[in-house]
PDB file of C-alpha atoms in Angstrom:
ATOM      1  CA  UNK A 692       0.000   0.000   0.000  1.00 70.00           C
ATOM      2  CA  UNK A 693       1.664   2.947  -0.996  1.00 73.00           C
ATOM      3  CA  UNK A 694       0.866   6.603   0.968  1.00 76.00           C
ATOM      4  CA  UNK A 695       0.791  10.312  -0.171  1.00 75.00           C
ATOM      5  CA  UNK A 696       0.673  13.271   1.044  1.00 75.00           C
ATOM      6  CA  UNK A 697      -1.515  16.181  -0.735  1.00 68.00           C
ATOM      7  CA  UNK A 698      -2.090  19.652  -0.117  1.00 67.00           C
ATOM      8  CA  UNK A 699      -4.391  22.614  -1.504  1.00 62.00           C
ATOM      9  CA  UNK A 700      -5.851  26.229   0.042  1.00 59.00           C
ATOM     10  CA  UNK A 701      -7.071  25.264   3.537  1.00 70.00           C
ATOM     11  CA  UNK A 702      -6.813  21.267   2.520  1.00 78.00           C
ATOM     12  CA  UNK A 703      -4.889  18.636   3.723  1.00 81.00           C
ATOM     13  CA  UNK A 704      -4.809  15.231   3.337  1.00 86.00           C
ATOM     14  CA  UNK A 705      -2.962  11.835   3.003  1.00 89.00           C
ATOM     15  CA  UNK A 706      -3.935   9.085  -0.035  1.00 87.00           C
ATOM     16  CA  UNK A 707      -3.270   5.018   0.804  1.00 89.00           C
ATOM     17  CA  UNK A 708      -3.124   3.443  -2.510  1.00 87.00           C
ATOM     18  CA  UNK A 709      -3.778  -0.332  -2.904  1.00 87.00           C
ATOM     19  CA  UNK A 710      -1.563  -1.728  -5.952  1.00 77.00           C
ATOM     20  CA  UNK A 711      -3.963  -4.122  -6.927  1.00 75.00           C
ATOM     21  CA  UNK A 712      -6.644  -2.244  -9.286  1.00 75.00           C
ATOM     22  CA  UNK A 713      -6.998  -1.787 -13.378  1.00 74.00           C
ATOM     23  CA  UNK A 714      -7.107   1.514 -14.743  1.00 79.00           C
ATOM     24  CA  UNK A 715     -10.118   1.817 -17.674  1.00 81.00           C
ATOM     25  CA  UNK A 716      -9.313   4.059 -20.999  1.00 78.00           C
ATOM     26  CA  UNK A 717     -12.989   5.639 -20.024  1.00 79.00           C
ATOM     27  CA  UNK A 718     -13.827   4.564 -16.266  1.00 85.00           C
ATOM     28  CA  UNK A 719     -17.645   5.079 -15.539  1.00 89.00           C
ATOM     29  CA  UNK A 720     -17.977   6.259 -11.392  1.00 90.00           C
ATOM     30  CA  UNK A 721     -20.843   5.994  -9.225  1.00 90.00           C
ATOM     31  CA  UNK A 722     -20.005   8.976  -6.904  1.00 88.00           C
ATOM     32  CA  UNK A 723     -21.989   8.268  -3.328  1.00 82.00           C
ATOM     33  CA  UNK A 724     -21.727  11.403  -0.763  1.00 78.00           C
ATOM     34  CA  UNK A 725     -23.529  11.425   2.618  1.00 70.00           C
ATOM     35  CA  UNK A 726     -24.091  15.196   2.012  1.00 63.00           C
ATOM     36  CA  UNK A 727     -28.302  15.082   0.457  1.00 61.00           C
ATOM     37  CA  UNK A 728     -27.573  18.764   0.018  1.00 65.00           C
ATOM     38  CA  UNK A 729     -28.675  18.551  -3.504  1.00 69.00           C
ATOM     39  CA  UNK A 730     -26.219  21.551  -4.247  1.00 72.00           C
ATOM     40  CA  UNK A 731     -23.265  20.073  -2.823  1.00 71.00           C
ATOM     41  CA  UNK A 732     -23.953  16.866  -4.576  1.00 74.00           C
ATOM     42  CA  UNK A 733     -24.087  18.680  -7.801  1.00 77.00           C
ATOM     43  CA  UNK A 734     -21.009  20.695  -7.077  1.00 77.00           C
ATOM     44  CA  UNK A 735     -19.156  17.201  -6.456  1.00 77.00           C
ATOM     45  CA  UNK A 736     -20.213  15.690  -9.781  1.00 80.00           C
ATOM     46  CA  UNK A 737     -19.157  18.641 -11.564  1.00 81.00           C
ATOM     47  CA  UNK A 738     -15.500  18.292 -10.250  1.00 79.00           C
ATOM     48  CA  UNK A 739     -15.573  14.737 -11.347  1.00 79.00           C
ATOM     49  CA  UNK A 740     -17.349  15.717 -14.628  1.00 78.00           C
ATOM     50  CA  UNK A 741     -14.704  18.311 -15.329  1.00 79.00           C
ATOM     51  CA  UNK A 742     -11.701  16.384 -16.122  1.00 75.00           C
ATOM     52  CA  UNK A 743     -13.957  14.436 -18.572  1.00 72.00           C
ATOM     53  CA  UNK A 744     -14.570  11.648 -15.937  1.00 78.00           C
ATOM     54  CA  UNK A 745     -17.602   9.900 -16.987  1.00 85.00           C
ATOM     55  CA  UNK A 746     -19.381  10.643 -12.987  1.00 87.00           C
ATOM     56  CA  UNK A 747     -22.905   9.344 -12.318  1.00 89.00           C
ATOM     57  CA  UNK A 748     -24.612  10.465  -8.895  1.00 87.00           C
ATOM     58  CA  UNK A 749     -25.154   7.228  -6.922  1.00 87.00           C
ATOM     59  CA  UNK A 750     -28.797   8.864  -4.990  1.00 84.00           C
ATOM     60  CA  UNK A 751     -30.198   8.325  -8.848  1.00 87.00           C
ATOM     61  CA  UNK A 752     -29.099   4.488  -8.959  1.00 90.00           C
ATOM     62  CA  UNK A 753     -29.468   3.748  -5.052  1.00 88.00           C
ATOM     63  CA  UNK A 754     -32.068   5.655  -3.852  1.00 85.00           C
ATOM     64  CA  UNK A 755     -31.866   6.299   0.426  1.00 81.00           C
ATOM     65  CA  UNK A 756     -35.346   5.404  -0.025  1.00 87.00           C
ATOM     66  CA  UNK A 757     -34.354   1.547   1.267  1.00 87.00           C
ATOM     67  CA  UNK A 758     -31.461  -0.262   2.616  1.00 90.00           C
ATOM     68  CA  UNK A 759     -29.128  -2.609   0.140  1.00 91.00           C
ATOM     69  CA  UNK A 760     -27.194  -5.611   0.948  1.00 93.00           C
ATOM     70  CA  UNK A 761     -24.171  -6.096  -0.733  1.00 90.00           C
ATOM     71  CA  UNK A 762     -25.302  -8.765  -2.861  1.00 93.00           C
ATOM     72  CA  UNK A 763     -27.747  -5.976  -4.080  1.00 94.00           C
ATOM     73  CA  UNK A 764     -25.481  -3.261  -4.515  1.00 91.00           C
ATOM     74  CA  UNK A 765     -22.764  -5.386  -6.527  1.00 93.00           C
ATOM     75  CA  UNK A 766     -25.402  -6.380  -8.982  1.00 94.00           C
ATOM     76  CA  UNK A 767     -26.503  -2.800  -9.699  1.00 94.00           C
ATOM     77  CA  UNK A 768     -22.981  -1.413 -10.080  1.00 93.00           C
ATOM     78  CA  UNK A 769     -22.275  -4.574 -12.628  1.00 94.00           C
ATOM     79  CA  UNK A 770     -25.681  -4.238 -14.186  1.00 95.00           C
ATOM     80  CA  UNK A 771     -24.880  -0.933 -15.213  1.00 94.00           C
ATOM     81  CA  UNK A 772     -21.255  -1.474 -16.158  1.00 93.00           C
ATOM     82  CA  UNK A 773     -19.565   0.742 -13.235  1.00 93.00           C
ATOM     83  CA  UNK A 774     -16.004   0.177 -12.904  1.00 91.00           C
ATOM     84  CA  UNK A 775     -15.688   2.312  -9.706  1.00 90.00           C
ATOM     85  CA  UNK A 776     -17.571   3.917  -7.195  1.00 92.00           C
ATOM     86  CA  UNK A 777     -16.663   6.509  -4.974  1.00 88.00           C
ATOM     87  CA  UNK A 778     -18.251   7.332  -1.556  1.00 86.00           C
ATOM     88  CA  UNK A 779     -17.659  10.546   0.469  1.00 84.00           C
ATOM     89  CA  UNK A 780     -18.460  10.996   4.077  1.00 83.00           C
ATOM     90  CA  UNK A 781     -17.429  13.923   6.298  1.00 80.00           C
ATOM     91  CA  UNK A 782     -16.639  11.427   9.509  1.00 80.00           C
ATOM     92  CA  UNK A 783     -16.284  14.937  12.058  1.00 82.00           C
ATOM     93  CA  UNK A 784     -16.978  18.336  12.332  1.00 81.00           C
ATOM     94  CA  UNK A 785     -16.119  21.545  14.849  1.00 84.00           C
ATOM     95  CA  UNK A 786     -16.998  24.606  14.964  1.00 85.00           C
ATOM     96  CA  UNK A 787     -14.966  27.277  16.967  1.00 87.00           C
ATOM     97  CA  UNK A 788     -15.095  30.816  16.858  1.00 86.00           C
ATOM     98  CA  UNK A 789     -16.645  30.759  13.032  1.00 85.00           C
ATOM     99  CA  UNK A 790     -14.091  28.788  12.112  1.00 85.00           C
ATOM    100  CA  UNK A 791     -15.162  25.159  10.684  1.00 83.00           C
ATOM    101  CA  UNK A 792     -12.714  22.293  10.417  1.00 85.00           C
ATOM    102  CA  UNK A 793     -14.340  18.939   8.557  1.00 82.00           C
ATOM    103  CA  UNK A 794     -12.256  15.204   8.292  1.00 86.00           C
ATOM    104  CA  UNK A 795     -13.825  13.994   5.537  1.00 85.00           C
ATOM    105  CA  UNK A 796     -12.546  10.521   4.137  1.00 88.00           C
ATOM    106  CA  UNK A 797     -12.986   9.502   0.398  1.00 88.00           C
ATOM    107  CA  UNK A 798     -12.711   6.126  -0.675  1.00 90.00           C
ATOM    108  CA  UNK A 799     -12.458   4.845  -4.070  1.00 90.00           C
ATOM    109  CA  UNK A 800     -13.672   0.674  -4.617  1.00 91.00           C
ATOM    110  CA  UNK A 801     -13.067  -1.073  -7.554  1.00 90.00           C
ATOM    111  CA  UNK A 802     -16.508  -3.090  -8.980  1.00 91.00           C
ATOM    112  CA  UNK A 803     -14.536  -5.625 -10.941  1.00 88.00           C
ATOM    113  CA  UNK A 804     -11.620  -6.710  -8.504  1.00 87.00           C
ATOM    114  CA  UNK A 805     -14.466  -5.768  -5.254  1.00 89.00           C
ATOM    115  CA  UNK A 806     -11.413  -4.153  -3.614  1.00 89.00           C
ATOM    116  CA  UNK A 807     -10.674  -0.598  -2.002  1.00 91.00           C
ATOM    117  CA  UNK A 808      -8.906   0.625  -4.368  1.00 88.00           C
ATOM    118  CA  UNK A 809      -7.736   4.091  -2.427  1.00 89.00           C
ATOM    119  CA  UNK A 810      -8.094   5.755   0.645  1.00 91.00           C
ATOM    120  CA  UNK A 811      -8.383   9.521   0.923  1.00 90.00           C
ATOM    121  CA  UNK A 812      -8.253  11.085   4.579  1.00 90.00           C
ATOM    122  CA  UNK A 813      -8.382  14.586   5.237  1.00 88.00           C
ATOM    123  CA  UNK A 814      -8.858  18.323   6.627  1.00 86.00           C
ATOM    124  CA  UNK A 815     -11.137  21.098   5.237  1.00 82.00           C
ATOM    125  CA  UNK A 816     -11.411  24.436   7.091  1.00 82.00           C
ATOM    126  CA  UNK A 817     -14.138  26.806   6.256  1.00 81.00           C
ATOM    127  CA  UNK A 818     -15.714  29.596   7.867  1.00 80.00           C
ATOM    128  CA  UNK A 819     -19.389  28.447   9.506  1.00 75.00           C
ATOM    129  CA  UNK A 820     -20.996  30.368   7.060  1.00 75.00           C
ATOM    130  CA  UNK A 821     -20.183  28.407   4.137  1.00 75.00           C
ATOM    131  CA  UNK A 822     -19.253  25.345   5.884  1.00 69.00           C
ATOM    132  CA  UNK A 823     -19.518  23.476   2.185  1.00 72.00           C
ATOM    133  CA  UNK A 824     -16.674  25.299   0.781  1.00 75.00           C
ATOM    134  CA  UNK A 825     -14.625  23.299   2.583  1.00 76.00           C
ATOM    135  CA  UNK A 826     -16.112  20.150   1.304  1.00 76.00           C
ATOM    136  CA  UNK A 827     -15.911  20.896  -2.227  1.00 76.00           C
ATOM    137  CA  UNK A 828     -12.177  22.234  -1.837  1.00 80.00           C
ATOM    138  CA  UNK A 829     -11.214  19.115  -0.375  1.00 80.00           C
ATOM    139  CA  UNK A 830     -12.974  17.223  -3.313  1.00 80.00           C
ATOM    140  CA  UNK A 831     -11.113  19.078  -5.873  1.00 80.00           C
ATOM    141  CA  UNK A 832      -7.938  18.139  -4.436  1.00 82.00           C
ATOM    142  CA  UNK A 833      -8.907  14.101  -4.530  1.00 83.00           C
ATOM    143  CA  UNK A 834     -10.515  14.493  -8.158  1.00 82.00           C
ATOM    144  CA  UNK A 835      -6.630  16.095  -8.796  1.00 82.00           C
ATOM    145  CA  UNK A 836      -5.292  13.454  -6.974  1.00 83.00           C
ATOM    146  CA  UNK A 837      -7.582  10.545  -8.241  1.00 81.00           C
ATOM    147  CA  UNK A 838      -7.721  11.107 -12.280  1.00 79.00           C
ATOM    148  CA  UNK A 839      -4.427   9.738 -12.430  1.00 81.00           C
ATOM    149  CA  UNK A 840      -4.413   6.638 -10.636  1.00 79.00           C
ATOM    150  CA  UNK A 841      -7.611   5.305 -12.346  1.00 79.00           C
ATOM    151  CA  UNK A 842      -7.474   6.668 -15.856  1.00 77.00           C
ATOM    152  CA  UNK A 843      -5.386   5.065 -18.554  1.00 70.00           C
TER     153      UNK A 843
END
């Protein structure tokens, strides 16, 4: 498992990297966030969608509406030929003196090989009043970070 460091404007974080993936010419993503701030989820898809990363939203496929098992969830991501999907989860948040730090962690599974593929963990800080800035910048830096590793 190899480790790296990144860095952007009031973003840290640190990337694992398992070895044992396939990059795709044209990967297709299933991005899942557990922000259902339709705004934010938009934003995120746009970042993907930006450096011509064919990015799906994952509440369109697997609606919250239910709980899946895994046995569901593979068949959907095969069914619709994803190679990847990504999930993003902001795992803590505080708030001090208008000042908002978020870990978020980003993790990027591999449909084919049903491995973790990568591991993002990370800082945002934001001011409380736009708390999702943070969120996004962070999810620039992966999308940087990511196109790389999974694109041929």
């Amino acid at each position: 498992v190899a480790q790296k460091a990144f860095r952007a404007y009031s973003v840290r974080g640190t990337m694992y990297l398992n070895d044992e993936y396939t990059k795709k010419a044209f990967p297709k993503l299933l991005i899942f966030t557990s922000v259902y701030d339709a705004d934010l989820n938009k934003k995120i898809l746009e970042e993907f969608t930006k450096t011509q990363l064919n990015a799906i939203n994952g509440l369109n496929i697997l609606p919250p509406v239910k709980e899946y098992s895994e046995d569901e969830r593979m068949k959907v991501f095969r069914e619709n030929a994803f190679d990847f999907v990504i999930t993003t989860e902001v795992t803590d948040r505080m708030a001090d003196k208008g000042i908002l730090t978020q870990e978020i962690e980003v993790t990027l599974f591999d449909v084919e090989k049903k491995n973790k593929v990568a591991i993002f963990v990370g800082r945002a800080v934001s001011t409380t009043a736009d708390q999702d800035r943070g969120v996004h910048k962070f999810l620039r830096a992966v999308v940087k970070e990511l196109q790389p590793i999974i694109v041929l």
